[in-house]
Tab-separated table of C-alpha atoms and ligand atoms in Angstrom:
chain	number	residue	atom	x	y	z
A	120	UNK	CA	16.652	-13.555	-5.572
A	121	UNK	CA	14.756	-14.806	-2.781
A	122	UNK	CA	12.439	-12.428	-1.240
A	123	UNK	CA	9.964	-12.631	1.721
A	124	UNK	CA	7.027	-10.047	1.524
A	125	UNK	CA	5.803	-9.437	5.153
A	126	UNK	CA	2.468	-8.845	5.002
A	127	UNK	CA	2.059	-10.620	1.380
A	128	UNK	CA	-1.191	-11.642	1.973
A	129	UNK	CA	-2.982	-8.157	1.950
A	130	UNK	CA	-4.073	-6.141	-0.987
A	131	UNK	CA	-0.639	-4.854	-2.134
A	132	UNK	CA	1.318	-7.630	-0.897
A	133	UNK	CA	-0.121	-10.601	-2.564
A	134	UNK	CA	0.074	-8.095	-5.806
A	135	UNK	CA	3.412	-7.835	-5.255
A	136	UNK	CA	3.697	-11.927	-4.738
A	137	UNK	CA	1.750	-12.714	-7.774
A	138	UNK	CA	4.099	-10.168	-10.005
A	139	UNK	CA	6.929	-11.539	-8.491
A	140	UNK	CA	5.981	-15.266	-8.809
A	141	UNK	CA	5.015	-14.550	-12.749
A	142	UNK	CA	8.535	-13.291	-13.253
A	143	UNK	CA	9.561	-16.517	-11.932
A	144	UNK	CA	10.708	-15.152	-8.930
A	145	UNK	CA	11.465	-17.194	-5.468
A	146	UNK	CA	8.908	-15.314	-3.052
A	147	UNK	CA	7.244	-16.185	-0.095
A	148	UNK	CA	4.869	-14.509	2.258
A	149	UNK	CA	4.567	-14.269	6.189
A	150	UNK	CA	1.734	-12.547	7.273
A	151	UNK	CA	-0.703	-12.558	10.560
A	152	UNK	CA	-3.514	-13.174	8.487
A	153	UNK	CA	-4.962	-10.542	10.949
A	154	UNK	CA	-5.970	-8.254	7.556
A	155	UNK	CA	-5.270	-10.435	4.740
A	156	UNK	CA	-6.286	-13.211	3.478
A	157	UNK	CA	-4.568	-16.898	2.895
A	158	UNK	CA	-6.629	-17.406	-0.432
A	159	UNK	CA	-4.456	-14.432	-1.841
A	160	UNK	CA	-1.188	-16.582	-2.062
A	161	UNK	CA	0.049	-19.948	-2.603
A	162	UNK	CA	-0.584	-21.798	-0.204
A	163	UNK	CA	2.939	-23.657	0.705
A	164	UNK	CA	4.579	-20.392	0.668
A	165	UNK	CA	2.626	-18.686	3.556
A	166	UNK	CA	3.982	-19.055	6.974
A	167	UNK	CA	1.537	-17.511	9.510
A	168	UNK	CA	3.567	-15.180	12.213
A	169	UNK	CA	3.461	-11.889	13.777
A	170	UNK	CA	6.584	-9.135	12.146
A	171	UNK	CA	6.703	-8.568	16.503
A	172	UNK	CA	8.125	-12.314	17.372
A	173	UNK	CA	11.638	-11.360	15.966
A	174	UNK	CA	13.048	-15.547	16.367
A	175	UNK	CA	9.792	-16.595	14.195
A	176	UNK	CA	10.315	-14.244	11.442
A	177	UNK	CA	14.769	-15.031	12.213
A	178	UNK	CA	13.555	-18.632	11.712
A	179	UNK	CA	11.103	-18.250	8.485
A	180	UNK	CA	14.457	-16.219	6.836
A	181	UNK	CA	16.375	-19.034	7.497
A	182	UNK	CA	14.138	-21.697	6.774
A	183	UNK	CA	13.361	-19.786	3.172
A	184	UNK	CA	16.802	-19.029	2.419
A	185	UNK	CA	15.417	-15.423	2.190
A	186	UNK	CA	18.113	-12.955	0.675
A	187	UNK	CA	15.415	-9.718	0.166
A	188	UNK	CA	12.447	-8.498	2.226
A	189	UNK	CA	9.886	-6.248	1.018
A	190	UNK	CA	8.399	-5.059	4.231
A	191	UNK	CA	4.369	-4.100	3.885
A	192	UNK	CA	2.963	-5.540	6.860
A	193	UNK	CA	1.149	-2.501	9.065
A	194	UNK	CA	-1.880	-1.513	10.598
A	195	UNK	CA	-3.295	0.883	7.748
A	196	UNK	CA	-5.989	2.894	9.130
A	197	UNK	CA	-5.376	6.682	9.150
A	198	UNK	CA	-8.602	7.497	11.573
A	199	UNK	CA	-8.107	4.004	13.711
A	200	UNK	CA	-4.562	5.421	14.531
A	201	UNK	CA	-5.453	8.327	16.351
A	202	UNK	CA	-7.751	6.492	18.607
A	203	UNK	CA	-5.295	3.865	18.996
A	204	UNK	CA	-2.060	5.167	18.452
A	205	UNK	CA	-0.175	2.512	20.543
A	206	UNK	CA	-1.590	0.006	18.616
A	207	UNK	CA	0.257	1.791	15.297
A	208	UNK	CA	3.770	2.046	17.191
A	209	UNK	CA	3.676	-1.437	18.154
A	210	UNK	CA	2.906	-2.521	15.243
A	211	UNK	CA	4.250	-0.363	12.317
A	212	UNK	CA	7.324	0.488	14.282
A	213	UNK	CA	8.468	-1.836	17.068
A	214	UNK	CA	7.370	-4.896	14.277
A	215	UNK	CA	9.453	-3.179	11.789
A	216	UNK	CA	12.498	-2.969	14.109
A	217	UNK	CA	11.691	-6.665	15.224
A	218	UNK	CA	12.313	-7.607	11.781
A	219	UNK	CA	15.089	-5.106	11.028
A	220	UNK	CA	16.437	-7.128	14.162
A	221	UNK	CA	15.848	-10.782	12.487
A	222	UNK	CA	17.476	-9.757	9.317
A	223	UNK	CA	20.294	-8.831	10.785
A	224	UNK	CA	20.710	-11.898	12.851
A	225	UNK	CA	20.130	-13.944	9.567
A	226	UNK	CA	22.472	-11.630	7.174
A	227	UNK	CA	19.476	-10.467	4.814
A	228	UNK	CA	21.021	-7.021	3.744
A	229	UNK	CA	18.340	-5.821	1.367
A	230	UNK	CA	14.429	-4.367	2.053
A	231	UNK	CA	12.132	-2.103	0.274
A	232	UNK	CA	9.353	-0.782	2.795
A	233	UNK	CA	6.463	0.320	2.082
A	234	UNK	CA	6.000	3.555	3.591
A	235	UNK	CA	3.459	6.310	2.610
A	236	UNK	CA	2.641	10.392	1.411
A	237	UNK	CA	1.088	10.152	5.040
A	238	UNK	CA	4.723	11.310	5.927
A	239	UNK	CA	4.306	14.957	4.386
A	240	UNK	CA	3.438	17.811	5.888
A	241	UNK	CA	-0.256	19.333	3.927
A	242	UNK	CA	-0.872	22.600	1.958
A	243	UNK	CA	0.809	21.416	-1.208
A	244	UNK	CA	-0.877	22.838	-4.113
A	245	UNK	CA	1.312	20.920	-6.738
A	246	UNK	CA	3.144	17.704	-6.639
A	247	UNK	CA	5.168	16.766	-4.105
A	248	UNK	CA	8.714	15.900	-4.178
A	249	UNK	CA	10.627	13.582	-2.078
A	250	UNK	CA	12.538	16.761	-0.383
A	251	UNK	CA	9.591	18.518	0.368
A	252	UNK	CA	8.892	19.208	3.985
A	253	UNK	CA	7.983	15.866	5.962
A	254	UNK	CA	5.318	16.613	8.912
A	255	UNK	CA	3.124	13.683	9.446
A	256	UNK	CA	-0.707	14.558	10.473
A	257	UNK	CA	-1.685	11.445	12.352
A	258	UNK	CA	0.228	8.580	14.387
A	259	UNK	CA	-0.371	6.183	11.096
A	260	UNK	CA	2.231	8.345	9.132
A	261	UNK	CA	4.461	9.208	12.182
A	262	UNK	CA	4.774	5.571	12.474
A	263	UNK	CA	5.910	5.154	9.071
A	264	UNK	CA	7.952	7.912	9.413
A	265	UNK	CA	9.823	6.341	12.408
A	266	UNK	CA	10.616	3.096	10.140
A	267	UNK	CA	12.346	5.802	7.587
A	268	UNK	CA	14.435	6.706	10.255
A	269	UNK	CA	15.260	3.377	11.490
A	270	UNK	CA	16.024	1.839	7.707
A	271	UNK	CA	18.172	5.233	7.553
A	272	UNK	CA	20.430	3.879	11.158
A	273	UNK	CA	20.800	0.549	9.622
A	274	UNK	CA	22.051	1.846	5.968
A	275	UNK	CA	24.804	4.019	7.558
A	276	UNK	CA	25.718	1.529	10.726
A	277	UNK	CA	25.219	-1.961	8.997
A	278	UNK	CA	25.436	-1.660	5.588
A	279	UNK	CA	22.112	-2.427	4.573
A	280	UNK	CA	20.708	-2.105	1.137
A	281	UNK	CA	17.547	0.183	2.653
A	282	UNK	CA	14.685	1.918	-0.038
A	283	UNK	CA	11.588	3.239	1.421
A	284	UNK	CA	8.466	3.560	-1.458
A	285	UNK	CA	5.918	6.152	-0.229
A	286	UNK	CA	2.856	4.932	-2.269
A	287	UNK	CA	-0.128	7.388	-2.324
A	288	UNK	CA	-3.677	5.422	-3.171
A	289	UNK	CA	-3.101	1.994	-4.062
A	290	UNK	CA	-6.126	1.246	-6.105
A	291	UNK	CA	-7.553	-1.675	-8.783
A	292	UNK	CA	-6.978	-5.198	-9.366
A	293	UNK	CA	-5.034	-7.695	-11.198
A	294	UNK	CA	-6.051	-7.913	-14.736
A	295	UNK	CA	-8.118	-10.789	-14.995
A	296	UNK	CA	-10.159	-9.427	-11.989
A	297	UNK	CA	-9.661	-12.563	-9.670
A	298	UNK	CA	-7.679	-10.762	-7.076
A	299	UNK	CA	-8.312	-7.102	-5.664
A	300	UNK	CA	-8.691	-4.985	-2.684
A	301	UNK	CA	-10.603	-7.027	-0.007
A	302	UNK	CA	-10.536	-5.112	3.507
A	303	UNK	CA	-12.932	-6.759	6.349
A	304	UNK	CA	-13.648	-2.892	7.248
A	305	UNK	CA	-12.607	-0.731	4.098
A	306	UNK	CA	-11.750	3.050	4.136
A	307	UNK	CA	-10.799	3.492	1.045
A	308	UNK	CA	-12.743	5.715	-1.721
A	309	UNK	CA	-12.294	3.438	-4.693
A	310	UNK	CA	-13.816	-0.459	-3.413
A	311	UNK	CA	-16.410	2.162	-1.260
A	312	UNK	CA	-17.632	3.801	-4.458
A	313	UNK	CA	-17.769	0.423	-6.518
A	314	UNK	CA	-19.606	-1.305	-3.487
A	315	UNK	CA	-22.302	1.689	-3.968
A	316	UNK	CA	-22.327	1.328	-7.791
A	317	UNK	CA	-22.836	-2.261	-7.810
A	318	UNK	CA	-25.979	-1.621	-4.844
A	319	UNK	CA	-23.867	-3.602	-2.156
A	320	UNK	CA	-23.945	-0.475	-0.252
A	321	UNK	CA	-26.782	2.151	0.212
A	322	UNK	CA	-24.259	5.063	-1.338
A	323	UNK	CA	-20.633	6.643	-1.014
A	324	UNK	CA	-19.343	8.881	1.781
A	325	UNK	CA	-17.737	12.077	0.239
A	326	UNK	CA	-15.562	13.451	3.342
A	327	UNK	CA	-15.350	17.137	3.052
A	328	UNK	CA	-17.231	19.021	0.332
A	329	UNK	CA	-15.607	22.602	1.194
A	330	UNK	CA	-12.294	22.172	0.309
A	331	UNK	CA	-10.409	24.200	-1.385
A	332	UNK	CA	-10.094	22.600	-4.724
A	333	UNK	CA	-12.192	22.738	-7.926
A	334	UNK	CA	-15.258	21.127	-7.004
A	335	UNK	CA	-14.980	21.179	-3.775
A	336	UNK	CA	-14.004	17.415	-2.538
A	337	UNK	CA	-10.293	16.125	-2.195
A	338	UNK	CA	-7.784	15.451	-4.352
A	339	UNK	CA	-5.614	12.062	-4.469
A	340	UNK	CA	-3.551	10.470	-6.511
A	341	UNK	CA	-4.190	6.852	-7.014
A	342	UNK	CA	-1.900	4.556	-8.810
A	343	UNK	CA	-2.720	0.468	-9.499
A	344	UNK	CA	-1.357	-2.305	-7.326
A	345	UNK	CA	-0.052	-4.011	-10.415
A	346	UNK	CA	2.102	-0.452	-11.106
A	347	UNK	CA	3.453	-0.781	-7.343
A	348	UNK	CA	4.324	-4.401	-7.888
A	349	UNK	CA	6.369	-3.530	-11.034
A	350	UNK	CA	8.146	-0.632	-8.570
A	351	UNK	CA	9.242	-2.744	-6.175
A	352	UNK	CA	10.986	-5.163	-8.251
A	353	UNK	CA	12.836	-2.548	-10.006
A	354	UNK	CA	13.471	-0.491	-6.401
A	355	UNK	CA	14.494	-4.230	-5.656
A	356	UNK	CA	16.723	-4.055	-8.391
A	357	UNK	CA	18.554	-0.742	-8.224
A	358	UNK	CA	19.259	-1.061	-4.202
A	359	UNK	CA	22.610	-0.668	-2.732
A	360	UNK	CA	24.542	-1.809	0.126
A	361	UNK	CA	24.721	1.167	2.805
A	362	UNK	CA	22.574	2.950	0.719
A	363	UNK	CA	18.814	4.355	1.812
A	364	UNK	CA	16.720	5.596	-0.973
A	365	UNK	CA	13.245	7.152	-1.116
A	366	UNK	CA	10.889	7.362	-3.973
A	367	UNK	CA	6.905	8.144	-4.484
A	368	UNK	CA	4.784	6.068	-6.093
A	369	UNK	CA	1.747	7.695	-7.634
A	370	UNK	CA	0.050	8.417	-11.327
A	371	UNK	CA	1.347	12.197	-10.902
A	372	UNK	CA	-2.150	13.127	-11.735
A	373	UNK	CA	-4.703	14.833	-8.979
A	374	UNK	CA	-8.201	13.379	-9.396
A	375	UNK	CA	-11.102	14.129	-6.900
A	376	UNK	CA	-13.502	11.991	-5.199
A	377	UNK	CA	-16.095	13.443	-7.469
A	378	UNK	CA	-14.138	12.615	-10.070
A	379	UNK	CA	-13.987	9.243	-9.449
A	380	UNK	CA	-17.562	8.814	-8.195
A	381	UNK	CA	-18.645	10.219	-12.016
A	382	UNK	CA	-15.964	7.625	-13.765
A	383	UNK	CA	-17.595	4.660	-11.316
A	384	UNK	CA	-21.171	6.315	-13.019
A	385	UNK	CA	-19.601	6.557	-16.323
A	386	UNK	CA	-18.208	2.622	-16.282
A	387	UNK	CA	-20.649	0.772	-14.442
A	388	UNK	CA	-23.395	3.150	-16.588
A	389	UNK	CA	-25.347	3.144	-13.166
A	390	UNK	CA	-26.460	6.426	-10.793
A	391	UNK	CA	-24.460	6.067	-7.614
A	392	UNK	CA	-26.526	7.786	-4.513
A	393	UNK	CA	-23.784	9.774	-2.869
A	394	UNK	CA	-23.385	12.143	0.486
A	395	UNK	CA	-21.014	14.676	1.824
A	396	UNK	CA	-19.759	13.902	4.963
A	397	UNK	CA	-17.495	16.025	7.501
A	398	UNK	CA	-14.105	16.018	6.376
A	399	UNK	CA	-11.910	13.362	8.585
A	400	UNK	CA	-9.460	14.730	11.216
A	401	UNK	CA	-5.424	13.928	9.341
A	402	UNK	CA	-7.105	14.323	5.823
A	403	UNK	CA	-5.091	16.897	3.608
A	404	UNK	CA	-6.890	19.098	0.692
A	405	UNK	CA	-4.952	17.526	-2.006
A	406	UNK	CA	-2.314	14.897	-2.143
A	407	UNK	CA	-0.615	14.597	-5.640
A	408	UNK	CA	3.015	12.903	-6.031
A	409	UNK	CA	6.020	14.031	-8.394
A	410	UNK	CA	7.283	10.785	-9.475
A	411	UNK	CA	10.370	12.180	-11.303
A	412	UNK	CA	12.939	10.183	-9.330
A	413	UNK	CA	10.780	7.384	-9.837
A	414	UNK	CA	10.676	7.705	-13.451
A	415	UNK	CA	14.479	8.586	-13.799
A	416	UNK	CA	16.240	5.974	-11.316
A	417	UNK	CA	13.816	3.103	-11.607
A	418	UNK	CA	12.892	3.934	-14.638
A	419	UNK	CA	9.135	2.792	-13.727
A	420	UNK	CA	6.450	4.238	-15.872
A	421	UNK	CA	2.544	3.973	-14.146
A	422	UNK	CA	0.747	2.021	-17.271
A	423	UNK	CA	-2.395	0.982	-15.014
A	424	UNK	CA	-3.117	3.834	-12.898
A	425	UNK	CA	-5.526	6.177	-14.994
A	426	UNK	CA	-8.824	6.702	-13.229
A	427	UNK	CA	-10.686	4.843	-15.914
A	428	UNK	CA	-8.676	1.716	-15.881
A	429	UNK	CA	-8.705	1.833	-12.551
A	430	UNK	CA	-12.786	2.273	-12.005
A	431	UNK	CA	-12.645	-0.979	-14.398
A	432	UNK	CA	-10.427	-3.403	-12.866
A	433	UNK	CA	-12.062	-2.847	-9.260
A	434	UNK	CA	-15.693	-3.116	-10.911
A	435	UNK	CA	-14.624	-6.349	-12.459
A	436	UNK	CA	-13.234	-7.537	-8.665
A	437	UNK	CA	-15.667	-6.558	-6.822
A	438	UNK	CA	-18.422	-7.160	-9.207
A	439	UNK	CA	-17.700	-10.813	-9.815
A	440	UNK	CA	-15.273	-11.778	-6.290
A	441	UNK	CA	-14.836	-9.613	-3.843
A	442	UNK	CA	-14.325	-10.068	-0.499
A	443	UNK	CA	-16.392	-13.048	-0.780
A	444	UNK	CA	-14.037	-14.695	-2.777
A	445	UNK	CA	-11.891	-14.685	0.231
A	446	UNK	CA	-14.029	-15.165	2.794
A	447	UNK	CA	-17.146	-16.547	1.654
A	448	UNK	CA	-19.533	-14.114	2.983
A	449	UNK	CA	-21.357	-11.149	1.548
A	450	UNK	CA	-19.900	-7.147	2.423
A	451	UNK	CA	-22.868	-5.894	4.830
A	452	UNK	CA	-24.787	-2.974	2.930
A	453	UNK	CA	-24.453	0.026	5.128
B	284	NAD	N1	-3.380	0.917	0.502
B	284	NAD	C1	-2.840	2.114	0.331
B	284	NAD	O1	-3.390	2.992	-0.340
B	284	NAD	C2	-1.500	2.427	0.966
B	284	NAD	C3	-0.974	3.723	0.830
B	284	NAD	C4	0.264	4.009	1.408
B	284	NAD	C5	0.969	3.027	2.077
B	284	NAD	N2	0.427	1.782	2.209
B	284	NAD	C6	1.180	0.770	2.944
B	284	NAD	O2	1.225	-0.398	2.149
B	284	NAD	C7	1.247	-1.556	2.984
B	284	NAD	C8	0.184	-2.526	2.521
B	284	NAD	O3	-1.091	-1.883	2.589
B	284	NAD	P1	-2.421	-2.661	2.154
B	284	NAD	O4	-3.388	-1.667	1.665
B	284	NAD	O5	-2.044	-3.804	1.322
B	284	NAD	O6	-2.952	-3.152	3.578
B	284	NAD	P2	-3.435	-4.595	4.049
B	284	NAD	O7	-4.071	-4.401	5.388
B	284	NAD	O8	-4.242	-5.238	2.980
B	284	NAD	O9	-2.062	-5.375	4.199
B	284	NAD	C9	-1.293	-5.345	5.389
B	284	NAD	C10	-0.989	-6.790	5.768
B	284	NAD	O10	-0.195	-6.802	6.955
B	284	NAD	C11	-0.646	-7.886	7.764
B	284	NAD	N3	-0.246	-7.592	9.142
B	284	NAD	C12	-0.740	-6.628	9.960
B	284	NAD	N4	-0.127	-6.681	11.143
B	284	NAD	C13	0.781	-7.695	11.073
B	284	NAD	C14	1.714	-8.236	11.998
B	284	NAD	N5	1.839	-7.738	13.234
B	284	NAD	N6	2.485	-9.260	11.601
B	284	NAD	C15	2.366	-9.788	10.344
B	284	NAD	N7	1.494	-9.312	9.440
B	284	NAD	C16	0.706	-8.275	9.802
B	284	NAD	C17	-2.150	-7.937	7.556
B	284	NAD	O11	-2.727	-9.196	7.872
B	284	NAD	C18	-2.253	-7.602	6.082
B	284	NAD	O12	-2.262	-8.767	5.283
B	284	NAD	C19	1.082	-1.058	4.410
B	284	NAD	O13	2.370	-0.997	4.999
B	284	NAD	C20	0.523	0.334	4.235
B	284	NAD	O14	0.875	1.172	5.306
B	284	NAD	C21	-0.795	1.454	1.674
């Protein structure tokens, strides 16, 4: 198995490359470096290129003797999407069917893409299923959703070995806590709420404190980036020529931003000042996956992804690396 992971040198990615390389796997990365970062991977198997310049990535296949893709590369901001939603199709879309495009030229028959619970319509008040009803709020998941589509075309009219993973929160770190989530403008609740607890920023944002759910603030499901990388060599794995399959990838446990703003208290054994914000336009009350088919057909079982483990491994990231491990700078308190 030789697999390229577009977009391999952002947070999930280069989890994905480092699982994959300490299986002894043949993997390589092309990535824009426009998000990640080029001191996440090795560095003679980066290639810098854009998914959108379908001969470069045609060429990099070649030139790797690439026989698997796993496809994360994306712009990844829910709010950034509705202001620029052109940006997103470009991108998410017209890059994905720019590479669909260079795989075919090259013969590579087999990708796993990352796509996301952003595709499901809200109101769920218990886990969601891959079945249930598919409505995406913003252009971020209706771009994804568009990729689903296409991988589904290229299953039935060429064959292709096609398996779309709808992660819900990626969260943590790699065990020893020298790689981790490392976004130049983060959004997401878990590095926000360490940053506060370790003083790098002035407190945590809590969007939405009227919703309808126990304590009042939303409900995710996050599950560890070292759980995802174990999915996606088994979803690697099980794939199937002409066949396109869709699985979640969560913990299958709700907890709350509260929740994990007391387990950030509880591990770092420090007060972290805290606001409630207005909710954000696209944001559902509660997102929580059923990971049955998950469990059953990959026979993948989340071992990293409870809220404590995860509070520890991004504390031990952030607290010692960082972003500035990357880029040599400090995260501007805000
Ligand atoms: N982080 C999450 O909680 C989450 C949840 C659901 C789905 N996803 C999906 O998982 C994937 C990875 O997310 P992430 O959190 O690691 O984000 P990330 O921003 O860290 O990684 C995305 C990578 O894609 C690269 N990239 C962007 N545009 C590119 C282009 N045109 N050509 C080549 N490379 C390009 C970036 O430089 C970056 O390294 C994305 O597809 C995202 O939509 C993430």
């Amino acid at each position: 198995m030789r697999i390229l992971l577009t977009g391999g040198a952002g947070y999930v990615g280069s989890a994905c490359f480092r699982h994959f390389r300490r299986q002894g796997i043949e993997a390589f990365v092309l990535d824009d470096l426009s998000e990640g970062h080029a001191g996440a991977v090795e560095a003679d198997r980066l290639d810098v290129a854009d998914i959108r310049d379908t001969d470069a990535v045609a060429a990099i296949l070649r030139r790797r003797g690439i026989d698997h893709v796993v496809h994360l590369a994306a712009l990844i901001s829910v709010p950034d999407s509705i202001t620029d939603p052109a940006g997103y199709w470009s991108v998410n879309t017209a890059g994905s069917m720019s590479l669909l495009e260079a795989m075919r030229a090259e013969g590579v028959g087999r990708i796993v893409f990352s796509s996301t619970a952003a595709v499901y319509a809200h109101g769920f008040d218990r886990p969601i299923r891959e079945d249930d009803p598919i409505a995406p709020a913003t252009p971020y998941g209706a771009s994804k959703l568009a990729v689903e589509h296409l991988l589904e075309g290229y299953a039935t009219g060429y064959g292709m070995a096609a398996t779309a993973l709808r992660y819900f929160n990626a969260a943590g770190a790699d065990l020893d806590g020298r790689h981790g989530e490392a976004h130049r403008r983060e959004s997401h609740a878990i590095p926000l709420v360490v940053e506060a607890a370790l003083g790098n920023r002035a407190g945590f944002d809590v969007y939405g404190g009227e919703w309808d759910t126990p304590d009042g603030s939303c409900i995710r499901d996050f599950v560890s980036v070292i759980d995802l990388a174990d999915a996606h060599l088994r979803a690697l794995k099980r794939a199937r020529p002409g066949v396109m399959a869709r699985y979640n990838l969560g913990s299958g446990t709700g907890t709350s931003v509260r929740e994990i703003l007391a387990a950030a208290e509880a591990v770092t054994g420090r007060p972290v000042p805290s606001q409630v914000k207005p909710a954000r336009p696209g944001d559902p009350a509660r997102l929580i996956a059923d990971t049955t088919r998950a469990r059953t057909e990959l026979g993948w079982t989340p071992r990293h992804s409870d809220a404590q483990s995860l509070l520890s491994a991004a504390i031990a990231w952030h607290g010692s690396y960082g972003l500035d491990h990357y880029l040599g700078t400090r995260i501007a308190a805000e």
